[in-house]
Coordinates of C-alpha atoms in Angstrom, one line a residue:
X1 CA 0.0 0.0 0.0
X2 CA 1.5 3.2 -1.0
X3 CA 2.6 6.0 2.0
X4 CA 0.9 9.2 1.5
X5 CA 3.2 11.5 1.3
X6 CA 2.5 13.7 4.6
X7 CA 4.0 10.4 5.9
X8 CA 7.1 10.2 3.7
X9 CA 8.2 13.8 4.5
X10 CA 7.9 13.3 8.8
X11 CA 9.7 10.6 8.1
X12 CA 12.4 12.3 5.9
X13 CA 12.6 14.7 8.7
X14 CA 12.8 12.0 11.0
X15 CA 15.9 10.4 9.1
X16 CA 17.9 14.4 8.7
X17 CA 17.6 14.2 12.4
X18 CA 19.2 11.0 13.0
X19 CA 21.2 10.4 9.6
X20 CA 24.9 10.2 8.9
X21 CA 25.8 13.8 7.8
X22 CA 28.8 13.8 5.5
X23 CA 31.2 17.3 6.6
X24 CA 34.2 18.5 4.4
X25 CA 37.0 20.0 6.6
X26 CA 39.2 22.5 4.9
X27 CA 42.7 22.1 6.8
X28 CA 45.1 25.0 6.5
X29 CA 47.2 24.8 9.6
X30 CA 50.6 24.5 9.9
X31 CA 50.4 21.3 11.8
X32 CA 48.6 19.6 8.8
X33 CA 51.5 18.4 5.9
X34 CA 48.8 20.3 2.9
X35 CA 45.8 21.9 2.6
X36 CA 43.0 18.8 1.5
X37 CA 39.6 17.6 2.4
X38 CA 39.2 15.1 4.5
X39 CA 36.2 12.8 3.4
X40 CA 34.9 10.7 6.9
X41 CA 31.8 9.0 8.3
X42 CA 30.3 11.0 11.2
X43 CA 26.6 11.6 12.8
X44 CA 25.8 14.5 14.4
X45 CA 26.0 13.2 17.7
X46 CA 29.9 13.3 17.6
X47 CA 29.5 17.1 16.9
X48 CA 27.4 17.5 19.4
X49 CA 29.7 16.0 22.0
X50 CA 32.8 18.3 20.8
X51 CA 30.7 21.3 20.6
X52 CA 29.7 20.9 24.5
X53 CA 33.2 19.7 25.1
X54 CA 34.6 22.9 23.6
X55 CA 32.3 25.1 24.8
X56 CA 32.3 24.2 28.7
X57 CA 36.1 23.3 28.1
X58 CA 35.9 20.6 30.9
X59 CA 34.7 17.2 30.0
X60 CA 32.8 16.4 33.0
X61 CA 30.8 19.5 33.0
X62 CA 30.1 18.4 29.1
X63 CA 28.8 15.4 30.3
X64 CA 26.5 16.3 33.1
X65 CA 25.3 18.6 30.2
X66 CA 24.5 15.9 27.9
X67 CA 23.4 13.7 30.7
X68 CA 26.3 11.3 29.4
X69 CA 29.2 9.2 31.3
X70 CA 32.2 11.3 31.5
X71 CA 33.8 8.3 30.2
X72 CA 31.8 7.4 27.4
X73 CA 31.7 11.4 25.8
X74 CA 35.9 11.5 26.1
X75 CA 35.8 8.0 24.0
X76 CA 33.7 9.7 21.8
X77 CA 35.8 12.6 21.3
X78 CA 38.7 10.6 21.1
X79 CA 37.3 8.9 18.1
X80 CA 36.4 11.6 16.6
X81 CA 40.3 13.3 16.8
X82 CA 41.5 9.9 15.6
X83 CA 39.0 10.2 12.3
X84 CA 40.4 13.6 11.8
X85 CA 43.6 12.9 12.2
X86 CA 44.0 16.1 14.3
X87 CA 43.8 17.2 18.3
X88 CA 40.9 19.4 18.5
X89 CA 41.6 19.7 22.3
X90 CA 44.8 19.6 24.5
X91 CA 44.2 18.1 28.2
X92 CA 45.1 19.7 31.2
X93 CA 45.1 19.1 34.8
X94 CA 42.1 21.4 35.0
X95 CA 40.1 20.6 31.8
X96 CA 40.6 21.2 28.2
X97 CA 41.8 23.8 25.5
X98 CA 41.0 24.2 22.2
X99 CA 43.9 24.0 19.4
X100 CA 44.1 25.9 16.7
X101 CA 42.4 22.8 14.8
X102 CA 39.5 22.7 17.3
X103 CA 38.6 26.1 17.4
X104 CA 38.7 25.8 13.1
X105 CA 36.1 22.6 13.5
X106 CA 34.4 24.3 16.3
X107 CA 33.1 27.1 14.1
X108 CA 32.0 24.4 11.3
X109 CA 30.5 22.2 13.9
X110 CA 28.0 25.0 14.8
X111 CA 27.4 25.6 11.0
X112 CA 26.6 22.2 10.4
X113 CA 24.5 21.8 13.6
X114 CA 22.4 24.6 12.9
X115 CA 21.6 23.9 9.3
X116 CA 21.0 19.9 10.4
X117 CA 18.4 21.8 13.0
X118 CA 17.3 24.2 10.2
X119 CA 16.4 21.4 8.0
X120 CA 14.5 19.0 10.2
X121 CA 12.7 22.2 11.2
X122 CA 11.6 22.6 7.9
X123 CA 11.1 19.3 6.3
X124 CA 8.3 18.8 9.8
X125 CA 7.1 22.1 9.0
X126 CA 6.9 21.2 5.0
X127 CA 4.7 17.8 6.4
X128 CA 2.5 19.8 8.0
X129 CA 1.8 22.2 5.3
X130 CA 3.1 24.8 7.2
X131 CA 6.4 25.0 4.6
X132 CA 7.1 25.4 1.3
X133 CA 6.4 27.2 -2.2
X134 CA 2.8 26.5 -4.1
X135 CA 2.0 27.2 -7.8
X136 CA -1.4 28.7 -7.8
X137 CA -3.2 29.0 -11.0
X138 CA -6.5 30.9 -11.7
X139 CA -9.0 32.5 -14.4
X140 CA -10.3 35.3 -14.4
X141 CA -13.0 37.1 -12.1
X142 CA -12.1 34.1 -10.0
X143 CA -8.9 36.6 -8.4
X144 CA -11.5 38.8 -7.7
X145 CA -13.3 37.5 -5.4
X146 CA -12.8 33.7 -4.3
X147 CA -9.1 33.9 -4.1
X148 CA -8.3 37.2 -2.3
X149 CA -10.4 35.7 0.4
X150 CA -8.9 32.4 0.7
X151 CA -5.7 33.5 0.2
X152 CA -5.7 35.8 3.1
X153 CA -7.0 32.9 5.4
X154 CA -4.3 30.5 4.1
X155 CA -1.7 32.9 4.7
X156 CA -2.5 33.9 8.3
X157 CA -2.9 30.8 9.8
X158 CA 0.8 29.5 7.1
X159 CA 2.9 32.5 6.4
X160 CA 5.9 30.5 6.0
X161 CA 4.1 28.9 2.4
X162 CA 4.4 31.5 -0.5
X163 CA 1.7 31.3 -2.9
X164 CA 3.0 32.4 -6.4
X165 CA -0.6 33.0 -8.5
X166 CA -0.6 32.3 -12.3
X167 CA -3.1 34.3 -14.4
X168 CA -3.6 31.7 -17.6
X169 CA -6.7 30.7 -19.6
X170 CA -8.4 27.1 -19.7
X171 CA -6.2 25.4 -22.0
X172 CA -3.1 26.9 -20.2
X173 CA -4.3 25.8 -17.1
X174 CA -5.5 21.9 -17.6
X175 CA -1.7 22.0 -19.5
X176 CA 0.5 23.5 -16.7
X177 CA -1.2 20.9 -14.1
X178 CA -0.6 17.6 -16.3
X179 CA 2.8 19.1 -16.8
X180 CA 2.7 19.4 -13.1
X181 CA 4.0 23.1 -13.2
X182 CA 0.9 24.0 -11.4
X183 CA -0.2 22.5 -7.9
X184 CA -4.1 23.5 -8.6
X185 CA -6.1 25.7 -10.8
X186 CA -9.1 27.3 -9.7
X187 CA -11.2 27.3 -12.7
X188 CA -14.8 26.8 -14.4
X189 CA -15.2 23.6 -14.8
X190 CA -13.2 22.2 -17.8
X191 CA -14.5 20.8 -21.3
X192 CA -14.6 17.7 -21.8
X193 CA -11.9 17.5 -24.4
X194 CA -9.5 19.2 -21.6
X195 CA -10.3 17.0 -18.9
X196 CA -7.5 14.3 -19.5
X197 CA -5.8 14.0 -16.9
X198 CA -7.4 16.7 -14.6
X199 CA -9.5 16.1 -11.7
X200 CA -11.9 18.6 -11.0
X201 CA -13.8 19.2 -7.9
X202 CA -16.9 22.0 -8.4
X203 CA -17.1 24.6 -5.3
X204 CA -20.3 26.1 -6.4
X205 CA -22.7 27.0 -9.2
X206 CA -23.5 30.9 -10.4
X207 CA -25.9 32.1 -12.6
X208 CA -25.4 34.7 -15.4
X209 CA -26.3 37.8 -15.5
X210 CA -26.6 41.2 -18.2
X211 CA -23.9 43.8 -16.8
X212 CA -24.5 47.0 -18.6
X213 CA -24.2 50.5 -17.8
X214 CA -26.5 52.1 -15.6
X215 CA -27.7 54.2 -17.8
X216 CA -28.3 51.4 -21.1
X217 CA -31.8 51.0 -22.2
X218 CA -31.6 47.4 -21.1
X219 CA -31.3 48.6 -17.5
X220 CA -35.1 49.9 -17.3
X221 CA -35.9 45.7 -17.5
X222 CA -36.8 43.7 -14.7
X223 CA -35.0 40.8 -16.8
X224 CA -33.6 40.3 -20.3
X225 CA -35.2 37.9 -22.7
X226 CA -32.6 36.0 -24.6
X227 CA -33.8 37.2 -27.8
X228 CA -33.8 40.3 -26.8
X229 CA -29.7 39.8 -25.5
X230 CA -28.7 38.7 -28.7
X231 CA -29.2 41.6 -30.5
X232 CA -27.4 43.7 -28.7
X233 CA -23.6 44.0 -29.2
X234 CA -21.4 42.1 -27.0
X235 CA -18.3 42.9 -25.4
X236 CA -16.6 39.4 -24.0
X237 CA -13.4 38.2 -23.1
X238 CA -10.4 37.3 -25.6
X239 CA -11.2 34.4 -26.9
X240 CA -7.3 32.8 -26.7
X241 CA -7.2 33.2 -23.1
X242 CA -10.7 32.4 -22.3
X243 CA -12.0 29.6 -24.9
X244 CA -14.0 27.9 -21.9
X245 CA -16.2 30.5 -21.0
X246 CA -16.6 31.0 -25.3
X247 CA -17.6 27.3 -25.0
X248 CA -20.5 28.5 -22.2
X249 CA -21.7 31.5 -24.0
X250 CA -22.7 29.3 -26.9
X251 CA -25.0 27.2 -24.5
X252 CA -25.7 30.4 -22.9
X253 CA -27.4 31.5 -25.8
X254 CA -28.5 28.4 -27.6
X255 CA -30.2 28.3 -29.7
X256 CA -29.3 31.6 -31.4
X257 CA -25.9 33.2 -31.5
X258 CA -24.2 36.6 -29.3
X259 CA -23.5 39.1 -31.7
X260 CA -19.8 40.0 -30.0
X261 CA -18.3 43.3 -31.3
X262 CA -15.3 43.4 -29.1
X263 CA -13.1 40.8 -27.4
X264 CA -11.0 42.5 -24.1
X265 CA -7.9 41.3 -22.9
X266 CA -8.7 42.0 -19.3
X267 CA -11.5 42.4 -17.1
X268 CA -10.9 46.1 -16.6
X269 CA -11.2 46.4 -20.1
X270 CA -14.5 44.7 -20.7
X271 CA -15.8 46.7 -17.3
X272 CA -14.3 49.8 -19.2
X273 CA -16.2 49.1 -22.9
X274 CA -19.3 47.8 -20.6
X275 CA -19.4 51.4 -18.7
X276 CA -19.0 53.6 -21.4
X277 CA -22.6 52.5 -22.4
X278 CA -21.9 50.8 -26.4
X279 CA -22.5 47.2 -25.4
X280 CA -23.2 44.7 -22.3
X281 CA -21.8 41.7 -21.3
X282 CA -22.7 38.8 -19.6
X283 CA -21.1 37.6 -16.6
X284 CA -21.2 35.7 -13.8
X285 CA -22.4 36.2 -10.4
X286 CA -18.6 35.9 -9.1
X287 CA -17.7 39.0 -11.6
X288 CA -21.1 40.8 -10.1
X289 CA -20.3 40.2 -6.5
X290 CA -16.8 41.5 -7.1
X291 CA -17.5 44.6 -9.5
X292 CA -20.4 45.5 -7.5
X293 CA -22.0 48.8 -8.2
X294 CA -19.7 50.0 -11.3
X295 CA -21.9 48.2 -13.6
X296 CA -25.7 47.5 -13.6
X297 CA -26.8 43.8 -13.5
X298 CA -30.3 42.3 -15.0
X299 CA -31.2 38.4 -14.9
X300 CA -31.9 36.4 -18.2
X301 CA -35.3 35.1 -18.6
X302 CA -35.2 31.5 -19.1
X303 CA -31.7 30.7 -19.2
X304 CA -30.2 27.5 -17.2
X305 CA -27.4 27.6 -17.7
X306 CA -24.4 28.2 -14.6
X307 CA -21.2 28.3 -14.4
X308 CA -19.7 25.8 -12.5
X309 CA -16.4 27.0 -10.3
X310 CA -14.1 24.7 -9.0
X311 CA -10.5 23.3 -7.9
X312 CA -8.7 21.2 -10.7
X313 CA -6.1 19.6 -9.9
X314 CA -3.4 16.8 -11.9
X315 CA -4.9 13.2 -11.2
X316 CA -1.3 11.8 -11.2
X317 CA 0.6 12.7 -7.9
X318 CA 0.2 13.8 -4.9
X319 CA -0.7 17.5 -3.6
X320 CA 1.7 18.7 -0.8
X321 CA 0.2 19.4 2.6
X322 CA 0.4 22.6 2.0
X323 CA -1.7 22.4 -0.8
X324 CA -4.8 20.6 0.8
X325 CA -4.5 23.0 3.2
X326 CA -5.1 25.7 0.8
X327 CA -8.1 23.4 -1.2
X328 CA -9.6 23.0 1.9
X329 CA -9.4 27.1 2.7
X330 CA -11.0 27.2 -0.9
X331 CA -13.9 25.4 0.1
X332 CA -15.0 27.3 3.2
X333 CA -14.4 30.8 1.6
X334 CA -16.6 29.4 -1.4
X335 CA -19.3 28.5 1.1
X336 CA -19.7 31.7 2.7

């Protein structure tokens, strides 16, 4: 049965605490014949021991420190100088000194120590989601609204995860995240012909509305007959980036046909042609929440048909922790 991978990663972090931790020492002393590397076995216990060694300078106040035979810790170090090849301490009556080598492997020992803490730190954080770097992808009004909220949730409660957000259209998306370039998407819910490979989970279902300016002969309707919406020109988005909803308007209006005018490359440039009163668009309740007053809204009479919102995601491999953690922020903002 295969480990999930929340359980692979405590255990990697497991293993960095415990592991054998190859260390490269650089001699240039005078004591040593040349300057080399010297390529040894060692765990990090046997830094630990020389580090507490060195820093109380007195092995028995080492040990009570480590909670270790006074014995047992000098064998240790002992071993360790005979690895080397080099005294790290000199013995006297009244404890130890550091030589010139030891205070050299001192300085590296706490380097090594503290990046060997650094990276268990971060591999348990990583397993509990609270680590990392996610690729986000999204389509447009979905930034508007859904994400901003979720986002700011996620990032309170993980600040140590950085979200980097992609901006693509359908195809791009269902591409990056089979490529695996993307961790999730949140998207409408893919065509059939782009579903290879993608899972997609819906998070709700919004109607469509007329968004025209406020001062548009449309606006003195209750609600727009369909008929009625296709002869009026249509601003929509670029049909490149947005082919998916292009796909929806078509059932949107079935069975006649929009009578586009103008394709925008962005939202704020359809909400700009939309407010200057030539033509209307229609949009989703997502893009009418978020826009809010700008524009005016009226229902379509008769129409069905919703967009459906969700979270793709690759079906091969696994999500990090992370990234469940942010589906699952997803969910509840899409809720509310």
């Amino acid at each position: 049965m295969p480990v999930p991978l929340s359980q692979r990663l405590k255990r990697t972090g497991l293993a960095l605490a415990i592991s054998v931790f190859k260390i490269v020492v650089i001699a240039s002393v005078a004591k040593l014949d040349s300057v080399g590397i010297i390529d040894f076995n060692m765990e990090l216990r046997h830094l630990r021991y020389f580090v507490a060694v060195a820093e109380a300078l007195n092995f028995t106040k080492a040990a009570m420190r480590l909670r270790l035979a006074q014995p047992a810790l000098s064998r240790q170090v002992s071993d360790l100088e005979e690895e080397l090849g080099v005294d790290l301490l000199k013995r006297t009556s009244h404890g130890v000194l550091l030589t010139p080598e030891g205070k050299l492997f001192l300085e590296e020992s706490r380097v090594t120590l503290k990046h060997a803490d650094e990276s268990v730190t971060k591999v348990r954080a990583l397993a509990r989601g609270e680590f990392g770097e996610l690729q986000v992808g999204f389509l447009a009004p979905l930034d508007m609204h859904i994400l901003p909220r979720a986002l700011a949730n996620f990032q309170r409660t993980t600040p140590s995860v950085k979200v980097t957000l992609r901006d693509l259209g359908s195809d791009e998306l269902c591409d990056e995240l089979r490529k695996g370039t993307l961790h999730l998407a949140v998207m409408m819910q893919p065509s059939e012909e782009l579903t290879a490979g993608i899972h997609f989970e819906e998070i709700g279902r919004y109607p469509f509305f007329v968004a025209m300016a406020s001062g548009h002969p449309l606006a003195r309707m209750k609600a727009v007959p369909l008929e009625t919406l296709s002869r009026q020109p249509l601003v929509v988005l670029n049909r490149k980036r947005n082919s998916e909803f292009h796909r929806i308007l078509k059932r949107v209006f079935a069975p006649l046909r929009p009578n586009i005018v103008t394709e925008s490359d962005s939202l704020n440039s359809l909400i700009t042609e939309v407010s200057v009163g030539n033509c209307v668009a229609v949009v989703s309740q997502l893009f009418k929440q978020a826009v809010g007053t700008r524009l005016a809204y009226r229902k379509l009479i008769d129409n069905k048909v919703a967009m459906s919102v969700g979270i793709a995601r690759a079906k091969n491999g696994d999500l990090p922790p992370a990234a469940e953690q942010l589906c699952a922020t997803i969910r509840q903002i899409a809720r509310v």
